[in-house]
Tab-separated table of C-alpha atoms and ligand atoms in Angstrom:
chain	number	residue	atom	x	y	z
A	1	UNK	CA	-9.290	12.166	-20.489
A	2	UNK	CA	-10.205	9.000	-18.510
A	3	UNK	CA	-8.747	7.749	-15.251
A	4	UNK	CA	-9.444	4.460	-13.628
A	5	UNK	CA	-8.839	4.724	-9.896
A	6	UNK	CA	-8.002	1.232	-8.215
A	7	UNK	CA	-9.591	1.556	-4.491
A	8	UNK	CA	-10.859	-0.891	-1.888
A	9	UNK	CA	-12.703	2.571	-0.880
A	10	UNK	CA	-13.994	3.563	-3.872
A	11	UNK	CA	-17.123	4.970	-1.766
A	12	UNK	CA	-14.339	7.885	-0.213
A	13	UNK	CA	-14.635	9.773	-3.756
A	14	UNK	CA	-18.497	10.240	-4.126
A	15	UNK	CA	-18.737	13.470	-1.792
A	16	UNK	CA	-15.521	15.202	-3.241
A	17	UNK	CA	-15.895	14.097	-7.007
A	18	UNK	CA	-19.756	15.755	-6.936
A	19	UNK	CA	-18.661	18.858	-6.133
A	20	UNK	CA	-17.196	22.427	-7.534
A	21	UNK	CA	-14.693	21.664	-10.261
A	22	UNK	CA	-14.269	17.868	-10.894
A	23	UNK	CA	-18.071	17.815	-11.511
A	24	UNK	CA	-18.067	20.647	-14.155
A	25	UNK	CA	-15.063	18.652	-15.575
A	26	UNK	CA	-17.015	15.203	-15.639
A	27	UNK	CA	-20.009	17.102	-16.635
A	28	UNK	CA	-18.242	19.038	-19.889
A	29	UNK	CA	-16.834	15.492	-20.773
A	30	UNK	CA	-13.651	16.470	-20.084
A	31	UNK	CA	-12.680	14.152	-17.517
A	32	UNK	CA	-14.320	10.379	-16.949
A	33	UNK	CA	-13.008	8.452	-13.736
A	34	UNK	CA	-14.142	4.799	-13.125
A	35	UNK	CA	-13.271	3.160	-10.160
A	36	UNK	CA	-12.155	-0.574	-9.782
A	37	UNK	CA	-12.647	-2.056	-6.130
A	38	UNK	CA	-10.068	-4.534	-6.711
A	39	UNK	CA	-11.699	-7.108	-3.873
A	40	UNK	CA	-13.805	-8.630	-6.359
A	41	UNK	CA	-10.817	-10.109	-7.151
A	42	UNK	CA	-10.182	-11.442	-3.599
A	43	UNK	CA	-9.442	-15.151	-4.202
A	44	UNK	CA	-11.408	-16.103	-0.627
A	45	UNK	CA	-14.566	-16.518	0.488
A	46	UNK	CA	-14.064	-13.544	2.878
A	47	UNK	CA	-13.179	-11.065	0.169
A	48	UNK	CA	-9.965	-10.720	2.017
A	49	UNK	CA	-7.228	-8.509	0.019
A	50	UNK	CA	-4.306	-8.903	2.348
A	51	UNK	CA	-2.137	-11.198	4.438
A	52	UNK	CA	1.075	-11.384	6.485
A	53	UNK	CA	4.113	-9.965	5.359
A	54	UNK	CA	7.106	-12.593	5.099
A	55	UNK	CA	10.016	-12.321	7.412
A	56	UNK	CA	7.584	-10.998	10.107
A	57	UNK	CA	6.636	-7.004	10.589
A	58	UNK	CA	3.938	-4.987	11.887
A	59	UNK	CA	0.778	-4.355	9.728
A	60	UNK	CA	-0.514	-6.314	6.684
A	61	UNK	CA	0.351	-6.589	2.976
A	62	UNK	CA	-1.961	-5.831	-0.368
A	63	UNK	CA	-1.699	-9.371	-1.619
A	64	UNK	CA	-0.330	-9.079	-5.719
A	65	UNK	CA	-3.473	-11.572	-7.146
A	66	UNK	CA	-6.456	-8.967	-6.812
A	67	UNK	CA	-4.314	-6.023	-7.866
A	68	UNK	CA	-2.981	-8.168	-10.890
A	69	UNK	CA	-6.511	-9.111	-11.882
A	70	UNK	CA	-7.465	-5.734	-11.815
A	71	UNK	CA	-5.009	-4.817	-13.907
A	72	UNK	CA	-5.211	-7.510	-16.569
A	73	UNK	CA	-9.200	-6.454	-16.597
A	74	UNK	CA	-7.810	-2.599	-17.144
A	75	UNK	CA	-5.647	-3.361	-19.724
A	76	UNK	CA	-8.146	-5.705	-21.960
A	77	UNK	CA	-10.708	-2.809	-20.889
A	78	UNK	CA	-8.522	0.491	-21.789
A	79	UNK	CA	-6.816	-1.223	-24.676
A	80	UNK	CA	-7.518	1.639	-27.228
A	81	UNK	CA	-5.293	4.304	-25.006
A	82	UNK	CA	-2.214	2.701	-25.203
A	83	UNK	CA	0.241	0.407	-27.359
A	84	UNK	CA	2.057	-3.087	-25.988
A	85	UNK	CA	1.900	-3.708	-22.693
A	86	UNK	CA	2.773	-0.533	-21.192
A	87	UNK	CA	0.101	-0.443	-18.967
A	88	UNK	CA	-0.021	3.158	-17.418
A	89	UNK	CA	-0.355	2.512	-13.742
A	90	UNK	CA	0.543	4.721	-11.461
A	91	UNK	CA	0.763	3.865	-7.347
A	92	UNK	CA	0.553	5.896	-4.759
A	93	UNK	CA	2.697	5.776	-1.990
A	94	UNK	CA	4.526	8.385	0.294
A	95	UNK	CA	7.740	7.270	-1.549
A	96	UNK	CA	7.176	8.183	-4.806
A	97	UNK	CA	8.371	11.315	-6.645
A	98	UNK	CA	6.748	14.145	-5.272
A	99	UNK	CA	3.740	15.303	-6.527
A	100	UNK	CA	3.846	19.797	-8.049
A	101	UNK	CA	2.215	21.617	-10.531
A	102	UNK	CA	5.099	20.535	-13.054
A	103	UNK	CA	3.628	16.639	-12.904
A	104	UNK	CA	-0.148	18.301	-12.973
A	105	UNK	CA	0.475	20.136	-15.993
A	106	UNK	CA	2.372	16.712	-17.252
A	107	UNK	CA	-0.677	14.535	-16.399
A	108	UNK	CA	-3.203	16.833	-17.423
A	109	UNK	CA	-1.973	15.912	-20.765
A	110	UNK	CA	-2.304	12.079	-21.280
A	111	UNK	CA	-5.696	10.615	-22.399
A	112	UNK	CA	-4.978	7.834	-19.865
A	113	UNK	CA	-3.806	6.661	-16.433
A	114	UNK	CA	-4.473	4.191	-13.882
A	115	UNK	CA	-3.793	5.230	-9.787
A	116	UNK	CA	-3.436	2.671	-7.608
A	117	UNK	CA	-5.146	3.589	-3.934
A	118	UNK	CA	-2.874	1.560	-1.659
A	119	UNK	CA	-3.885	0.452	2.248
A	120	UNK	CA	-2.543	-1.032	5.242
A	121	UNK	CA	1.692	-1.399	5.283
A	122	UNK	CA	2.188	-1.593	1.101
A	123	UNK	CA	1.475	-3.381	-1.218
A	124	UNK	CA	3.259	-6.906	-2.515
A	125	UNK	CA	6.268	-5.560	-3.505
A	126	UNK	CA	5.735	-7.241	-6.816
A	127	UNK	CA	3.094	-5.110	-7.598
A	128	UNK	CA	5.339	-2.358	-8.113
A	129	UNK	CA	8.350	-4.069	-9.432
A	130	UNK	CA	6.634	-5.673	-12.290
A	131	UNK	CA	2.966	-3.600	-12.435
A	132	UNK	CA	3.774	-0.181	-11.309
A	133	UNK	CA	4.941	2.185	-14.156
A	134	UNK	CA	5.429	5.144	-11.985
A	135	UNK	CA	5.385	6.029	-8.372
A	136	UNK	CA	3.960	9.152	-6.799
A	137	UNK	CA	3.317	11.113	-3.110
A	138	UNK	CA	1.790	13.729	-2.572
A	139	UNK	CA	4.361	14.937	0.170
A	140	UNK	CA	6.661	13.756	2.707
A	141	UNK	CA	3.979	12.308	5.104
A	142	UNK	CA	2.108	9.210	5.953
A	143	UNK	CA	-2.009	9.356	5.143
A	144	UNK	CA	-3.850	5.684	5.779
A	145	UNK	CA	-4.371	4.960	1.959
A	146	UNK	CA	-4.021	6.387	-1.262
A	147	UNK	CA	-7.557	7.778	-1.741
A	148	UNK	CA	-7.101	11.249	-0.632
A	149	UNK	CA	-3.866	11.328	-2.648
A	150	UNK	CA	-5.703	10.191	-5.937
A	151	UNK	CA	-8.777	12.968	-4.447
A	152	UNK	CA	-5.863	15.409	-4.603
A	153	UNK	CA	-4.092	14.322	-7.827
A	154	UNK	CA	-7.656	14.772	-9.964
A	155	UNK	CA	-8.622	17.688	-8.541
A	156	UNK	CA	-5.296	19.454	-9.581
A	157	UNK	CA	-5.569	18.022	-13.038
A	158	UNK	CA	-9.611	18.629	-14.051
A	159	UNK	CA	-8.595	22.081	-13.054
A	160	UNK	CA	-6.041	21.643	-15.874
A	161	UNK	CA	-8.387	20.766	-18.552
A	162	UNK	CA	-9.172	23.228	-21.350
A	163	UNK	CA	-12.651	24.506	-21.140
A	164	UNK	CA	-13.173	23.519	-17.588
A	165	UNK	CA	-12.429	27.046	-15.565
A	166	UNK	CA	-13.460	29.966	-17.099
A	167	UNK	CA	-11.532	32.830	-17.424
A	168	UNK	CA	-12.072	34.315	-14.216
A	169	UNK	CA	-10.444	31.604	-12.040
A	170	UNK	CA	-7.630	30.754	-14.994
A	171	UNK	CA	-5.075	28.638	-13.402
A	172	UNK	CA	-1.800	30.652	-15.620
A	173	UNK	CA	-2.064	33.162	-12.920
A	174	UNK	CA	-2.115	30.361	-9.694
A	175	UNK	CA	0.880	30.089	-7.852
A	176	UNK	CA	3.509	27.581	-9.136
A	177	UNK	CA	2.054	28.352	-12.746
A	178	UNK	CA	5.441	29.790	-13.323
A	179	UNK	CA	7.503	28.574	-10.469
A	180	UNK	CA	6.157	32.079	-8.445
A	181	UNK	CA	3.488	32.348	-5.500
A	182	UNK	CA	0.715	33.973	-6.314
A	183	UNK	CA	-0.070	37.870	-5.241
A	184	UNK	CA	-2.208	39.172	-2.435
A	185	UNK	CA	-6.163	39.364	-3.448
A	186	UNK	CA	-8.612	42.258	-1.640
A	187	UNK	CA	-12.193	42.259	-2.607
A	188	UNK	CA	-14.826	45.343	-1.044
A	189	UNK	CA	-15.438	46.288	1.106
A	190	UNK	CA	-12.070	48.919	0.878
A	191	UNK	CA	-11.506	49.350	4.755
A	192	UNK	CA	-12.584	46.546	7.682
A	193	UNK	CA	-12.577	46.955	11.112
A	194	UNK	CA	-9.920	49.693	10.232
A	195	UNK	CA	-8.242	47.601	8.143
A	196	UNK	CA	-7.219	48.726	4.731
A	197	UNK	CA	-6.617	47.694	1.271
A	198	UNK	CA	-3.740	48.471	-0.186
A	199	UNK	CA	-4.182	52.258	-1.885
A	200	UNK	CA	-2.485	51.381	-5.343
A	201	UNK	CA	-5.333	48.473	-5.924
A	202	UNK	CA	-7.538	51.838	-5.500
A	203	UNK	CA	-5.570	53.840	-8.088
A	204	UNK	CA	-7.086	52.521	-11.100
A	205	UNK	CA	-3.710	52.740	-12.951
A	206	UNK	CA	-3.177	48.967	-14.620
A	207	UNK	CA	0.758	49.746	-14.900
A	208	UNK	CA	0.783	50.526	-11.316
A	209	UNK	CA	-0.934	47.541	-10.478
A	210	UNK	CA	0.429	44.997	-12.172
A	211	UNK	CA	3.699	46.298	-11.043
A	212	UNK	CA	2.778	45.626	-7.769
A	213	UNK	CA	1.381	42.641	-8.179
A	214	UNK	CA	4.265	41.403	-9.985
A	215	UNK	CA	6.959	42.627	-7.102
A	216	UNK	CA	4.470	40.795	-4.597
A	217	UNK	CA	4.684	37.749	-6.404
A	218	UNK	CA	8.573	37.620	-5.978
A	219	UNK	CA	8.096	39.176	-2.655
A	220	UNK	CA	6.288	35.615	-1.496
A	221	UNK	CA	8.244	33.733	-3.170
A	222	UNK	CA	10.987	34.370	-1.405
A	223	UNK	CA	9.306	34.396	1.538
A	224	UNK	CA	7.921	30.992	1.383
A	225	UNK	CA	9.981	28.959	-1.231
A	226	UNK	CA	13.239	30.694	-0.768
A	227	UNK	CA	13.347	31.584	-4.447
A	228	UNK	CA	14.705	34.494	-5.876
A	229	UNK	CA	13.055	35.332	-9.043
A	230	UNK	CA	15.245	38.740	-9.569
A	231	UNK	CA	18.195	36.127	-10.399
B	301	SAM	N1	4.439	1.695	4.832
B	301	SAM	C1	4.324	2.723	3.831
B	301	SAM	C2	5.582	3.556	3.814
B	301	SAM	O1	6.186	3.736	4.880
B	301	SAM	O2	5.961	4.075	2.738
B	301	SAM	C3	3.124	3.635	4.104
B	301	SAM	C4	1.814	2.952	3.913
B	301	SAM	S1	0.439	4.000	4.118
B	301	SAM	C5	-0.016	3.670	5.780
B	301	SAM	C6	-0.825	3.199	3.217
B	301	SAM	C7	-1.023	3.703	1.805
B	301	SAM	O3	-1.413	5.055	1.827
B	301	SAM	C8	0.177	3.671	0.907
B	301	SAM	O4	0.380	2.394	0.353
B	301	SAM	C9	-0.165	4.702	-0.153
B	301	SAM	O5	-0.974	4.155	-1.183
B	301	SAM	C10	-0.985	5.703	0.637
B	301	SAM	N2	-0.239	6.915	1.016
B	301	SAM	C11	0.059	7.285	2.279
B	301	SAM	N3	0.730	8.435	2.311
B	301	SAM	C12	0.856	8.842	1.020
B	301	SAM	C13	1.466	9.972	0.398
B	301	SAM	N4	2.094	10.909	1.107
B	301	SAM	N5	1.394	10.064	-0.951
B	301	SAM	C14	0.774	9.112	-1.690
B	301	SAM	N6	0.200	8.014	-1.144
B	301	SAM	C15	0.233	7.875	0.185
């Protein structure tokens, strides 16, 4: 799967996109990301990306020419992953559908997607009325720019890829696999500082267990999502 990540920041992902998961998915070849800083398409001598918004507001505007550019260099680029010009691009912004597991598990799937990292007030509104296929957030709150949003987005989706956890940390049993939190976890050792794990973990009997397990799961989800997964 390849995703090109559209990012004046494009410096933000080196730490996170080294580590743990995403690098065993980028090293098994399951997972390529390229990023595009889309300033080299800045049409000033000061590599400037944004101006004043019309009408007058607080904060500045992605101007649409880099972003366009960037784009038109994508789709030449990418051409192979998709037909016409449906261009894939996806932009992140705080008022886009909300990002779950559900659109994870849906992403995980493509071969190819663009996110575009936004900064500053917005973008040109153009951008998304005539660029953007598809508009995501990550949740009902305002971060600076869409880099920790994309950080967040790959992340949930190289876990996704076939081949890329073992079966040890398999996501089927995460929370939100099936709509349900996941279960309490106790490791040794068996009591700390007087406190206990739970006896039928002890037991050794797998029906037992998983019963438990199982009436945790709708225990929590309840709890925290409200959900009643007897219904
Ligand atoms: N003025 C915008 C609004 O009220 O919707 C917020 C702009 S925000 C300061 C700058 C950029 O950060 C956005 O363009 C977007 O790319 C990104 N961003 C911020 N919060 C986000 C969220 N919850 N989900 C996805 N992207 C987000």
């Amino acid at each position: 799967m390849q995703i090109d990540i559209l990012t004046l920041f494009p410096k933000m992902f080196e730490s996170p996109f080294a580590e743990g998961i995403i690098k065993r998915a980028i090293d098994k070849e399951k997972l390529s990301i390229d990023f595009l800083n889309f300033r080299k398409y800045s049409e000033d001598n000061y590599g400037s990306v944004d101006d004043y918004p019309y009408g007058g507001a607080a904060g500045m505007i992605l101007k649409p020419e880099p972003i366009f550019k960037a784009v038109d260099e994508l789709r030449e680029k990418r051409k192979e992953y998709f037909n016409s010009d449906q261009f894939p691009l996806y932009y992140l912004t705080p008022q886009g559908e909300k990002f779950d597991q559900e659109m994870a598990k849906e992403l995980s799937k493509k071969d190819y997607f663009a996110l575009l990292a936004g900064r500053y007030k917005d973008v040109d509104y153009r951008v998304r009325e005539h660029l953007v296929r598809r508009e995501i957030s990550i949740g009902d709150y305002v971060l600076s720019g869409g880099e920790l949003p994309a950080m967040v987005i790959v992340d949930a989706i190289a876990r996704l890829q076939k081949g890329v956890l073992s079966d040890f940390e398999s996501a089927e049993t995460d929370s939100f696999h099936n709509q349900q939190i996941d279960c309490p976890y106790y490791t040794r050792p068996r009591e700390y500082r007087g406190y206990e794990v739970p006896e039928v973990l002890l037991s050794g009997n797998h029906k037992k267990i998983a019963d438990w397990q199982e009436k945790k799961r709708k225990e929590l989800t309840k709890k925290f999502r409200n959900i009643n997964l007897n219904e």
